[in-house]
Coordinates of C-alpha atoms in Angstrom, one line a residue:
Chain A
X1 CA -163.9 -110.1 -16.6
X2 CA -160.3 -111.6 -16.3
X3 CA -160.9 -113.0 -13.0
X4 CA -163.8 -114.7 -14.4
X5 CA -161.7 -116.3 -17.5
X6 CA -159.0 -117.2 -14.5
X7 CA -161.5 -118.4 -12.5
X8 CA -163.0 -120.7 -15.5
X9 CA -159.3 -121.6 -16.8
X10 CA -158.5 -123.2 -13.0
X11 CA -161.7 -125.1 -12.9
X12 CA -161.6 -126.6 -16.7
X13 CA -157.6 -127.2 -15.5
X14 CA -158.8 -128.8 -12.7
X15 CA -161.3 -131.1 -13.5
X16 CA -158.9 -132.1 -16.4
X17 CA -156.3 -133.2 -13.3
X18 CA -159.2 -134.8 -11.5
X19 CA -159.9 -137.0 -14.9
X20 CA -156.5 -137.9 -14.9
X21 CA -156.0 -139.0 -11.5
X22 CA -155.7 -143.0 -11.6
X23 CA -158.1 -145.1 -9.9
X24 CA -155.5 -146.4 -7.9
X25 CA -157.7 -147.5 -4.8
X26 CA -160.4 -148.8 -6.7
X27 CA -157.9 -151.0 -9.1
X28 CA -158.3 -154.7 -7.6
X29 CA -156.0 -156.1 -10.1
X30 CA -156.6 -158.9 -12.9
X31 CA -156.4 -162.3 -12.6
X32 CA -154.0 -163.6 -16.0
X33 CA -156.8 -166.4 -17.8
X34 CA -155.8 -169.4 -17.9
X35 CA -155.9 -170.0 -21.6
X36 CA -154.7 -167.9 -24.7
X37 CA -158.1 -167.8 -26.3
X38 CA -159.4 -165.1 -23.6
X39 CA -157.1 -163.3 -23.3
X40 CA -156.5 -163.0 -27.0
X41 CA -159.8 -161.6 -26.5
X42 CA -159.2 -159.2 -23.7
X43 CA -156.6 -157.8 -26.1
X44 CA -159.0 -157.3 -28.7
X45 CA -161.2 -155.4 -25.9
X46 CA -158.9 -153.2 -25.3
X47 CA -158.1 -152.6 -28.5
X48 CA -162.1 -151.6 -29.4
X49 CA -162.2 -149.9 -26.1
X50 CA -162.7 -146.0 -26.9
X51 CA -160.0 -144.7 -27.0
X52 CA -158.3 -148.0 -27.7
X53 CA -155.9 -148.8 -24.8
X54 CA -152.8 -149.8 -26.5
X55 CA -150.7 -150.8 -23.5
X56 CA -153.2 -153.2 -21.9
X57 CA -153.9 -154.9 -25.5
X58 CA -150.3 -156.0 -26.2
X59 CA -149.9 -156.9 -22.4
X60 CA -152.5 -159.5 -22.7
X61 CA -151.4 -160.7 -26.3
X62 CA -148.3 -161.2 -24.4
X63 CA -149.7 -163.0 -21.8
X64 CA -151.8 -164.9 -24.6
X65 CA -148.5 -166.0 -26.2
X66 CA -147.2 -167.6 -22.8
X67 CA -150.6 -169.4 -21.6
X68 CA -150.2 -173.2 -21.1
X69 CA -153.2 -173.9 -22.9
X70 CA -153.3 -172.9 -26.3
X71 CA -156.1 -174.7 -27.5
X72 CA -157.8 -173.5 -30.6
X73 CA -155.2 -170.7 -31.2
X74 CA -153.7 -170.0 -34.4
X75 CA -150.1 -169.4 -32.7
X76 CA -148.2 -167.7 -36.0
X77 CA -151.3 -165.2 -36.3
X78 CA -150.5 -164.4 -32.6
X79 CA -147.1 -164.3 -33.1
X80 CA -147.7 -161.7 -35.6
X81 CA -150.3 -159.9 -34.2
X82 CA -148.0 -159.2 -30.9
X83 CA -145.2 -157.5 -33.9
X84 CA -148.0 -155.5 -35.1
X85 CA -149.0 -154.7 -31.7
X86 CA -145.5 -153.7 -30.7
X87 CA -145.1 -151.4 -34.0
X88 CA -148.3 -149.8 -33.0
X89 CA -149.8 -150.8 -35.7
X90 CA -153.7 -150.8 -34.1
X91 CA -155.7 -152.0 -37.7
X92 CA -153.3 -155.1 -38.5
X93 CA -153.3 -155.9 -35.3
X94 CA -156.6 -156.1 -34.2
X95 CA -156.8 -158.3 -37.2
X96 CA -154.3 -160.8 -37.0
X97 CA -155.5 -161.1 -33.1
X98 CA -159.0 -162.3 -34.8
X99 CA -157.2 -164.4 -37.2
X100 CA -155.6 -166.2 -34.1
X101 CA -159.0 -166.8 -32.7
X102 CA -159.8 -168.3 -36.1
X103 CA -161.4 -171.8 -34.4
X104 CA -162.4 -170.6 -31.2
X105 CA -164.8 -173.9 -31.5
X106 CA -163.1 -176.4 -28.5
X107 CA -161.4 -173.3 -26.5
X108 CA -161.9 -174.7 -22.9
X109 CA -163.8 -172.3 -20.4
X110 CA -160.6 -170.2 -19.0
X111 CA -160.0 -170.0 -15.1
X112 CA -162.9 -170.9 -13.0
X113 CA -165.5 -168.4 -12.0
X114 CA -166.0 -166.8 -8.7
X115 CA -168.9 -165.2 -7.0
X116 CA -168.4 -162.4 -4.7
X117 CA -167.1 -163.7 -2.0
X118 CA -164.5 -166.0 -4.1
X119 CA -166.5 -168.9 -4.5
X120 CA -166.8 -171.0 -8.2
X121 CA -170.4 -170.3 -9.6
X122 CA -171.2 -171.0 -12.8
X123 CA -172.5 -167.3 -13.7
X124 CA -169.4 -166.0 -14.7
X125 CA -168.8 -168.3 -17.8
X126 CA -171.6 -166.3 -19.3
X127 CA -169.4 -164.5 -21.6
X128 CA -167.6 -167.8 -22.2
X129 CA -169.8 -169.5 -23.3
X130 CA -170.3 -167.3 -25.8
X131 CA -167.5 -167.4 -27.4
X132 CA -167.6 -171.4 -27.2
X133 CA -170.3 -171.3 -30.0
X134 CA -167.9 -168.8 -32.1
X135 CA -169.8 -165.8 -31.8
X136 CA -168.9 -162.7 -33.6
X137 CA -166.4 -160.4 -32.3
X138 CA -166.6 -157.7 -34.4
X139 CA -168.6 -154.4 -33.4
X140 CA -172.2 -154.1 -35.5
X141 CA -172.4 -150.5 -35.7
X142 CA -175.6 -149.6 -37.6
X143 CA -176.0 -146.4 -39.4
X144 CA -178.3 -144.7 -41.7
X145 CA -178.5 -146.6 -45.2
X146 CA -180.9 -144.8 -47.0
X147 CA -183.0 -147.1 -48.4
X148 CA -186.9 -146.6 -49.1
X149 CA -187.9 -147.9 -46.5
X150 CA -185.7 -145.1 -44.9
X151 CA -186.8 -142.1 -46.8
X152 CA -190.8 -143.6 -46.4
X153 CA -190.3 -143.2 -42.3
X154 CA -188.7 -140.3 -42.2
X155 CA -191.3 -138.9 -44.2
X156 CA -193.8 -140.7 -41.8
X157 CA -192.0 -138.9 -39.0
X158 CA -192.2 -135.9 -40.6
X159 CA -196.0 -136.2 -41.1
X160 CA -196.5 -137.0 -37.5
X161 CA -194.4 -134.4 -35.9
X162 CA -196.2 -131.7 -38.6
X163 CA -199.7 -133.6 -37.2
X164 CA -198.6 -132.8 -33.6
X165 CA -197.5 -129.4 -34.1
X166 CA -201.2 -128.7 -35.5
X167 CA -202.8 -130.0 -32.9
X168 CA -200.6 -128.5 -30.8
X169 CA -202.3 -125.0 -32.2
X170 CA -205.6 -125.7 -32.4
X171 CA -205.9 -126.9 -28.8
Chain B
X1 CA -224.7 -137.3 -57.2
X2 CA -222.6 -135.6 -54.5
X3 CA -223.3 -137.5 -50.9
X4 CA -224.6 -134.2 -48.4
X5 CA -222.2 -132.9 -46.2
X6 CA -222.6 -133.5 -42.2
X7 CA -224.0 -131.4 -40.6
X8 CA -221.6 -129.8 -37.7
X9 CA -223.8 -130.4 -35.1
X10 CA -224.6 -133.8 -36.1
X11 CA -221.1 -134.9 -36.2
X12 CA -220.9 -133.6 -32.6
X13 CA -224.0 -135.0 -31.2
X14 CA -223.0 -138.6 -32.9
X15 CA -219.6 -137.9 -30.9
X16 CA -221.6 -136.9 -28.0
X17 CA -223.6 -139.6 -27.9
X18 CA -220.6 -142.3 -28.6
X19 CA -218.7 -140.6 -25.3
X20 CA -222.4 -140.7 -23.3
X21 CA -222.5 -144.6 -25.0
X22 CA -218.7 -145.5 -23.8
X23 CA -219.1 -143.2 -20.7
X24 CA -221.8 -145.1 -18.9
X25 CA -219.9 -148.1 -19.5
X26 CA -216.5 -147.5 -18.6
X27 CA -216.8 -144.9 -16.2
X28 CA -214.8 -142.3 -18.2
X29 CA -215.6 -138.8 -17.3
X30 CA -213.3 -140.0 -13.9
X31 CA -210.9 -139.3 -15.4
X32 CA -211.9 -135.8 -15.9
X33 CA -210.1 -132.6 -13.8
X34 CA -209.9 -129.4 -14.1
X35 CA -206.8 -128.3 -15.6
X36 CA -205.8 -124.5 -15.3
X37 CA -203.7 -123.3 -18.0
X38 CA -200.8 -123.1 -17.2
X39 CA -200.7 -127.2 -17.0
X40 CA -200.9 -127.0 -21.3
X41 CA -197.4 -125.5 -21.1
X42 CA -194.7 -127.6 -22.2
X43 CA -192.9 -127.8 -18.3
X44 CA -196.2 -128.9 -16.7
X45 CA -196.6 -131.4 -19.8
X46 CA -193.5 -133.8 -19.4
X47 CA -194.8 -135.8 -17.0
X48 CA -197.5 -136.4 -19.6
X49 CA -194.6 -136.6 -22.2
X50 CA -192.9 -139.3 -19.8
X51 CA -195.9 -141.5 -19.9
X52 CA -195.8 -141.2 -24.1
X53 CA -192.3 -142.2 -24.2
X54 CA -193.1 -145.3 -21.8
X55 CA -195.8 -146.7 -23.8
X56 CA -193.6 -146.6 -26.8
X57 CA -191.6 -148.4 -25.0
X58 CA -193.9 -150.9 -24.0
X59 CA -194.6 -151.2 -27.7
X60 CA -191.7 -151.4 -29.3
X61 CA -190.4 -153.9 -26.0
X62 CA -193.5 -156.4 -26.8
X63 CA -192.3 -156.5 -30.5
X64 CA -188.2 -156.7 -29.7
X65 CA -189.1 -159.7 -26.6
X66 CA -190.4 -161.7 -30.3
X67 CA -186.4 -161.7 -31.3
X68 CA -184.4 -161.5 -28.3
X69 CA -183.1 -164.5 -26.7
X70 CA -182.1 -163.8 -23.6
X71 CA -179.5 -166.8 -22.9
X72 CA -175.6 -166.0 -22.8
X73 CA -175.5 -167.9 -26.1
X74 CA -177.7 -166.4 -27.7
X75 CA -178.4 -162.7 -26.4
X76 CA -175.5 -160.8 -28.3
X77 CA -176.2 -162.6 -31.8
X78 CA -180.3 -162.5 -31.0
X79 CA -179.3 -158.3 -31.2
X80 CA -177.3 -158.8 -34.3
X81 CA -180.3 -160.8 -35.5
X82 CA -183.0 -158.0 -34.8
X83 CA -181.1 -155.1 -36.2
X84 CA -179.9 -156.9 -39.4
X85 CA -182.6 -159.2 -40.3
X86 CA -185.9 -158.9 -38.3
X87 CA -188.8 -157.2 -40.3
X88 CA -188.1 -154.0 -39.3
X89 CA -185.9 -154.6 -36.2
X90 CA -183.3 -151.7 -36.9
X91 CA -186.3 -149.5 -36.6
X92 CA -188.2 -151.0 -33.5
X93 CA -184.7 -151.1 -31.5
X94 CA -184.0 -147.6 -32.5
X95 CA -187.0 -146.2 -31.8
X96 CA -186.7 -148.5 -28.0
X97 CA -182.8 -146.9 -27.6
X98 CA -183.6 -143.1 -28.2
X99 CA -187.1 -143.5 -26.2
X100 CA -185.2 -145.0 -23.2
X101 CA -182.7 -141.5 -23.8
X102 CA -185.5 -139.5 -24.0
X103 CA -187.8 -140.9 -20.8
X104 CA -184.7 -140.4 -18.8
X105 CA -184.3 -136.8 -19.8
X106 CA -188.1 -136.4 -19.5
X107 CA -188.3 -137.7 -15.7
X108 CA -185.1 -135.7 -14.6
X109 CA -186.5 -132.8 -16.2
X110 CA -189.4 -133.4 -14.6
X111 CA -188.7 -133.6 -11.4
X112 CA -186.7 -130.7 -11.6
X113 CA -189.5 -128.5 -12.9
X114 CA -191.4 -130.1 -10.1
X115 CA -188.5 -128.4 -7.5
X116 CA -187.9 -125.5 -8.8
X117 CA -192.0 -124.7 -9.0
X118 CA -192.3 -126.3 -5.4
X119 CA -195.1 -128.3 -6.9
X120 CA -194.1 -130.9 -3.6
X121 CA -195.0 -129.1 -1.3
X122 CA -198.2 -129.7 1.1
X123 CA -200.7 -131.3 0.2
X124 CA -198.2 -133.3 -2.5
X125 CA -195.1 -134.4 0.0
X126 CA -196.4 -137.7 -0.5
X127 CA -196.9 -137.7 -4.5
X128 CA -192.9 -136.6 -4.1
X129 CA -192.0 -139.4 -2.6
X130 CA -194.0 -141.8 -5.4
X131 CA -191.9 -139.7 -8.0
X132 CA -188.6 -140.5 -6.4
X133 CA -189.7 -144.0 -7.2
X134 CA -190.6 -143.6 -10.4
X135 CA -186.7 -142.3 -11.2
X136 CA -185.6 -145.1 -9.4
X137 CA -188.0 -147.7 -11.3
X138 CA -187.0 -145.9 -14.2
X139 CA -183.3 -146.0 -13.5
X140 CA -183.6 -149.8 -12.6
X141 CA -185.3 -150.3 -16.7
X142 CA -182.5 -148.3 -18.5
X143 CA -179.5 -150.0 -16.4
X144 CA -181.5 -153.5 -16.8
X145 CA -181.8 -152.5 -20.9
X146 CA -178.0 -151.8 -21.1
X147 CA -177.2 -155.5 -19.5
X148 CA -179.3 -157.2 -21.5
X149 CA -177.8 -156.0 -25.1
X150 CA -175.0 -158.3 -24.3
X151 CA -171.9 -156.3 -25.6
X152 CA -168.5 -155.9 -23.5
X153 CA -170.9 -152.8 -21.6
X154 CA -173.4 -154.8 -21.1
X155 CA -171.5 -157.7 -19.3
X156 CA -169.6 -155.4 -16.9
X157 CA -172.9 -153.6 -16.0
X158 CA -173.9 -157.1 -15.0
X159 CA -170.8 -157.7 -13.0
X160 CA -170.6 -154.3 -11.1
X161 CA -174.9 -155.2 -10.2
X162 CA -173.5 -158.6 -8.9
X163 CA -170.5 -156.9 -7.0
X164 CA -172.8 -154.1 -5.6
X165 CA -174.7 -157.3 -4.0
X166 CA -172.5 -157.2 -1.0
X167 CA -173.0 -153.5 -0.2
X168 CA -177.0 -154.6 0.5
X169 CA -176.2 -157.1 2.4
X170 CA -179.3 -159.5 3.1
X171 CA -181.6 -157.2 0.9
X172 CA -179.1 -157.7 -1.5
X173 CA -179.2 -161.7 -1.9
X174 CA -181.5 -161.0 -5.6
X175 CA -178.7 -159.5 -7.0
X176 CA -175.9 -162.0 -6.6
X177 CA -175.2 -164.3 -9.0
X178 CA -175.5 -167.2 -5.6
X179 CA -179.3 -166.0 -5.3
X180 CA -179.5 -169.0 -8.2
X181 CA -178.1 -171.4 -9.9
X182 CA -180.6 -172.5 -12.3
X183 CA -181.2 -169.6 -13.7
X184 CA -178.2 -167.3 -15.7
X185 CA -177.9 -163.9 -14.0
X186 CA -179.0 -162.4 -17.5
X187 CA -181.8 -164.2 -17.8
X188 CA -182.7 -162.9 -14.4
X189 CA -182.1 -159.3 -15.6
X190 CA -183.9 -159.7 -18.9
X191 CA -186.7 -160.8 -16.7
X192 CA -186.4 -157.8 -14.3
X193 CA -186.2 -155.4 -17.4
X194 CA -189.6 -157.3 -19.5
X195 CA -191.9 -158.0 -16.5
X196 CA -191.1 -156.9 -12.8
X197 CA -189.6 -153.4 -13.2
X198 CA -192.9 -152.5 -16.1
X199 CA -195.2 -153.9 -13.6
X200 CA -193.7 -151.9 -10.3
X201 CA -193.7 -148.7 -12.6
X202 CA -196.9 -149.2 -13.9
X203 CA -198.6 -149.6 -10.7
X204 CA -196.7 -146.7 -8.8
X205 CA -197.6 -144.6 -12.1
X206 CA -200.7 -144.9 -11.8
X207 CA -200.5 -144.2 -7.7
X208 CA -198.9 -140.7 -9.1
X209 CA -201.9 -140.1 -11.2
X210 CA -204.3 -140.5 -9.1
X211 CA -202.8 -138.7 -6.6
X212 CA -202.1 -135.7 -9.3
X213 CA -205.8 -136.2 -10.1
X214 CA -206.8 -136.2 -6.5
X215 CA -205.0 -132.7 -5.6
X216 CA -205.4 -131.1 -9.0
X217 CA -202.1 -130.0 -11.1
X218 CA -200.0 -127.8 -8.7
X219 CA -200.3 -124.2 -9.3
X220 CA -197.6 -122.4 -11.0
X221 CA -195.6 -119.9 -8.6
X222 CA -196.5 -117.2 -10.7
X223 CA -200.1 -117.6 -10.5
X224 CA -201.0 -118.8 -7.3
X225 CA -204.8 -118.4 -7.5
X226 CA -206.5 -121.2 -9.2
X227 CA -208.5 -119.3 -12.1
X228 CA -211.9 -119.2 -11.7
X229 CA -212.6 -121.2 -14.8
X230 CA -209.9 -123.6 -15.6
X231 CA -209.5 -125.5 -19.1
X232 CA -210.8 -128.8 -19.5
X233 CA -209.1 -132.0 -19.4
X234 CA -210.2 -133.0 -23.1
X235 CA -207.9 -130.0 -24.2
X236 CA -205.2 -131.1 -21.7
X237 CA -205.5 -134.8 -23.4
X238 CA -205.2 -132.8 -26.7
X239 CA -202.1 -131.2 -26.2
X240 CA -200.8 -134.4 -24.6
X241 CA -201.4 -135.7 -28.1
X242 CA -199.8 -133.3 -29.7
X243 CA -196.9 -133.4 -27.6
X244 CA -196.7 -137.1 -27.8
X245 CA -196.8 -137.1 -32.0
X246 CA -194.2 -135.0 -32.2
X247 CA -192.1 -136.6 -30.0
X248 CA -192.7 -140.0 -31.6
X249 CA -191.9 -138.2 -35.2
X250 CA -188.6 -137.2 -34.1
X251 CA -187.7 -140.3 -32.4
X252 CA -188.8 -142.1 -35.7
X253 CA -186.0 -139.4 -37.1
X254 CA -183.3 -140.5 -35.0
X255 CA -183.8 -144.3 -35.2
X256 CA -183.6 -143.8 -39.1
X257 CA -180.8 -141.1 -39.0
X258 CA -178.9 -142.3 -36.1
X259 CA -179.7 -146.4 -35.3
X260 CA -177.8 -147.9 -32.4
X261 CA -175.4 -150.6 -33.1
X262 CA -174.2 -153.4 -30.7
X263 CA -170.9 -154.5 -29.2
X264 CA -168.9 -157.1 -29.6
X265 CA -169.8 -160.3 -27.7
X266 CA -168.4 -159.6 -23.9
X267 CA -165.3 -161.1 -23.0
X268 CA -164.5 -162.0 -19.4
X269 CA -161.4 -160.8 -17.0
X270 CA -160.9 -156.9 -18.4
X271 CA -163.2 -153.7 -17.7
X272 CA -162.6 -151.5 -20.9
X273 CA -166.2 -149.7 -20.9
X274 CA -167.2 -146.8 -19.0
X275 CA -170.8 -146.6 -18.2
X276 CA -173.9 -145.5 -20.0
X277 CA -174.7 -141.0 -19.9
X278 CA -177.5 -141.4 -17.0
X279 CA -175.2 -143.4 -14.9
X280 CA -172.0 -142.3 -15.8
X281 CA -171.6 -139.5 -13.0
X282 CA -171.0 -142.7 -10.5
X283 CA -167.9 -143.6 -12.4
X284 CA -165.6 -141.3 -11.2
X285 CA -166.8 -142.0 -7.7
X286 CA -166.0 -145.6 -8.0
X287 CA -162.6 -144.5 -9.5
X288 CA -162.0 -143.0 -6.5
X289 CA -163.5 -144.7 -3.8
X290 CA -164.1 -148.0 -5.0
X291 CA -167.2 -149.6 -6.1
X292 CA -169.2 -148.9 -2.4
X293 CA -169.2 -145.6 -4.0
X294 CA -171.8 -146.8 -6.8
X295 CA -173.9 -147.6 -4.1
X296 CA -173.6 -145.1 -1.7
X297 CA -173.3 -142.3 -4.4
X298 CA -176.9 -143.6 -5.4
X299 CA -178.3 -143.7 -1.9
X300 CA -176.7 -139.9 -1.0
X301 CA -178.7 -138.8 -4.0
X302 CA -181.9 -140.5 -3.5
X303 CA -181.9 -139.5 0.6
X304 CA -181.5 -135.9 -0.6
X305 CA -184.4 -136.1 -3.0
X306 CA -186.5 -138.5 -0.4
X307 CA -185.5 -135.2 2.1
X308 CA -187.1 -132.2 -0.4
X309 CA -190.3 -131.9 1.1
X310 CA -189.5 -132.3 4.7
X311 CA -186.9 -129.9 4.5
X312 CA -188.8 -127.2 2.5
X313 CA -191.9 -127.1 4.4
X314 CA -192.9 -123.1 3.9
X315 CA -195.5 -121.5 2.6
X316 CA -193.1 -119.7 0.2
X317 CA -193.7 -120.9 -3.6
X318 CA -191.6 -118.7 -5.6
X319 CA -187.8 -119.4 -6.7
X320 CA -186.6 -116.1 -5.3
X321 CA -187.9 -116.8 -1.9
X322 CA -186.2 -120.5 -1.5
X323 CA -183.0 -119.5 -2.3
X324 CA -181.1 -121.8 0.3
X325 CA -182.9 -125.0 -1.1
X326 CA -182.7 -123.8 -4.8
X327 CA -178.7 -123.0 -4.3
X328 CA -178.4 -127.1 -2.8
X329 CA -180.4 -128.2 -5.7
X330 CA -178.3 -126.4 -7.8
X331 CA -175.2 -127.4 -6.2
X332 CA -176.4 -131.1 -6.3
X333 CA -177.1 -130.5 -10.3
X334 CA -173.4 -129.3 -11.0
X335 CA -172.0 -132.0 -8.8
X336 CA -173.5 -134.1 -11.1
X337 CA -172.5 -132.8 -14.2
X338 CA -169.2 -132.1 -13.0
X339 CA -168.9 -136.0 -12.1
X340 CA -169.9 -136.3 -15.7
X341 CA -167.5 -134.1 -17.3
X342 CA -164.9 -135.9 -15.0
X343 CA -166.0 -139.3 -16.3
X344 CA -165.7 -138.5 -20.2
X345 CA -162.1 -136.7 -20.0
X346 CA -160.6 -139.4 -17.7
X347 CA -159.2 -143.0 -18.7
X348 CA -161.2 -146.2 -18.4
X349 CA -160.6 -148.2 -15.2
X350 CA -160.5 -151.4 -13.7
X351 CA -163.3 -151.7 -10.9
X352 CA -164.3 -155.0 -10.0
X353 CA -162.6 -158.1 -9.5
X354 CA -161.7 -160.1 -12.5

């Protein structure tokens, strides 16, 4: 019995070591973006990654702050947002990084995309151009609301499942 | 005046004579087999349950493909769009997200019934084989469905199938984003997930069928001896229905209970997601070994499986006397959920080039 529990306590140990090994060979670096806009937005990634990464975040607000082009940036929101990010505060931080992207309208593309084998393609801007039309950066996460229309389809699921089980019986 | 009552026998005849009507026609009674009984049971029943959940999601994809716009621009919003304003939209895409869960579940655990009742073994290597497809097929739809939502998860899905391009080489040319340049990569994806992958699975599907039809349902271990009176398919059919309006009530459930949301619109240059439950065992792989891994991990796997029948080629039907192949399934299994385990404790990581 207690070489069992040992047995179980060095594997869970273990595995929790193997989770936390880095993924150094596999890391092939990141390129800094040309512009503040993205990587702005890479912060606020990182920052509704789960968990949020809170290192990486404020390492690309910082980099936001010293891109050459600043087009479409609200500077003194990312000025701010790069405080709150260094106080660890997460929640105003994540929002005055979306205040700073407050006209993202005219942000140029960012550095030019490259396929595979390093060559500019025009696939990679997908994402970007995205974000040139201002689209939303916010999660949408649904959730139950109860409305009739709710309560009338779980009762329809209800009726269904209680229709299968029947059947179920009989045949 | 009270309207008489139909008579029984009536109301089976005009059923009789509607099936004898339809029959002639269509050719239906081909369809028929003899099913012994121990195919009603719920193990020998989720293939059956499989094919449910994929014509719910044929349904509910024919009615989502009326919202979604599958340009960059548009893709992530069209989402928004369906799940806050379409006529029921929240519902359809539920109901399409927790289907996808469950067909996965329902083809691994299928297949695994399928190995551990050694249903393919002679005559069936073959219908194996067509099986091992089907997973794939159905792999390719769920990791196609998870691009084409659009979030942060879905763009780096897309990248790590454009990286992975170099690891086919030639055969590999489709899934680079140089194959075209007139066409966005996720447009070429939302294509693969509405109309090629459903038209390859439907057709190999139905190669499994017929092949299931043509050698009967395997028999169970435990009852080698096909009865002398096996059931008939019409009650087969009948517990396939009741099986199948079940599941669709408690999938209704959890789109209600439990609807998915979407991400935020992708941004370029950072890798902050980890992959979807069905695919996440290849992430710590690619942690460690790069992203060859993804595609190697995923050929190692497939090979074994591809390997099953040649490699078991006995008589023997029973667990207890396969235990070498049953002990490197189950070895395979934990691997596998190990890698998982691995994958949700550890950190996110940066894989592909930025």
């Amino acid at each position: 019995m207690g070489r069992s529990i040992r047995t179980i306590a060095m594997l869970i140990v273990g595995i929790a070591l193997l989770a936390e090994t880095g993924p150094v060979w596999a890391h092939k670096g990141e390129a800094r973006p040309a512009d503040a806009g993205t990587a702005v937005r890479q912060a606020l990634a990182f920052l509704d990654a789960e968990p949020p990464n809170f290192g990486e975040a404020a390492e690309k607000a910082r980099w936001a702050l010293e891109a050459k082009d600043q087009a479409g940036i609200n500077r003194r929101a990312l000025e701010q947002g790069v405080e709150a990010l260094r106080a660890k505060d997460v929640a105003r931080a994540r929002e005055l990084l979306r205040q700073a992207l407050a006209s993202p309208a005219g942000t140029p593309a960012g550095q030019p995309p490259r396929d595979i084998a390093g060559r500019p393609v025009d696939h990679r801007v997908e994402a970007e151009a995205h974000h040139r039309q201002g689209a939303p950066l916010d999660a949408l996460n649904a959730r139950f609301e109860g409305r009739t229309e709710d309560y009338v389809t779980l009762a329809v699921a209800v009726v269904l499942a209680v229709a299968g089980g029947v059947i179920l019986r009989r045949a | 005046m009270e309207r008489p009552r139909r008579d029984t026998g009536e109301h089976q005849r005009g059923w009789g004579k509607l099936w004898r009507a339809l029959d002639e026609r269509l050719g239906l009674s081909a369809l028929r087999y003899p099913v012994p009984p121990h195919a009603n049971t719920l193990g020998y029943s989720l293939g059956g349950i499989t094919l449910v959940s994929f014509l719910i999601l044929v349904a509910t994809g024919f009615l989502l493909t009326q919202y979604y716009d599958p340009l960059p621009e548009g893709a992530n919003q069209s989402v928004r769009y369906i799940i806050t304003t379409a006529p029921w939209g929240r519902l359809i895409r539920g109901l399409h997200y927790w289907t996808a869960q469950v067909m996965v579940l329902t083809v691994v655990l299928h297949l695994l019934r399928v190995f551990v009742t050694a249903a393919y073994k002679r005559p069936r290597e073959a219908n194996w084989l067509i099986g091992v497809g089907l997973l794939g097929l159905a792999t390719g739809l769920y990791f196609t469905g998870t691009v084409i939502k659009w979030d942060q998860e879905g763009y780096e899905a897309m990248l790590h199938n454009m990286e992975s391009a170099r690891f086919l080489g030639a055969l590999g040319i489709w899934f680079s984003g140089t194959f075209t340049r007139s066409v966005p990569m996720l447009v070429r994806l939302y294509v693969a997930h509405v109309s090629i992958l459903p038209a390859l699975l439907t057709l190999v599907a139905i190669a499994h069928f017929a092949l299931v039809k043509h050698h009967g349902i395997s028999p169970s271990p435990w009852a080698p001896v096909q009865p002398a009176h096996p059931e008939s398919f019409s009650r087969h059919a009948r517990r396939l229905a009741g099986y199948g309006l079940v599941l669709l009530g408690e999938l209704l459930a959890l789109a209600v209970l439990f609807p998915p949301g979407v991400g935020p619109t992708p941004v370029e240059g950072v890798e902050v997601t980890k992959p979807p439950l069905p695919l996440l065992w290849l992430y710590p792989l690619e942690n460690w070994f790069g992203l060859g891994a993804v595609f190697y991990g995923s050929l190692a796997l497939f090979l074994l499986l591809v390997l099953v029948p040649f490699v078991d080629r006995g008589p023997e039907r029973l667990p207890l006397q396969r235990r070498a192949i049953l002990a490197a399934g189950s070895l395979v299994v934990a691997v596998i959920v190990g890698l998982i385990a691995l994958a949700l404790l550890g950190p996110t990581a940066v894989h592909v080039g930025m």
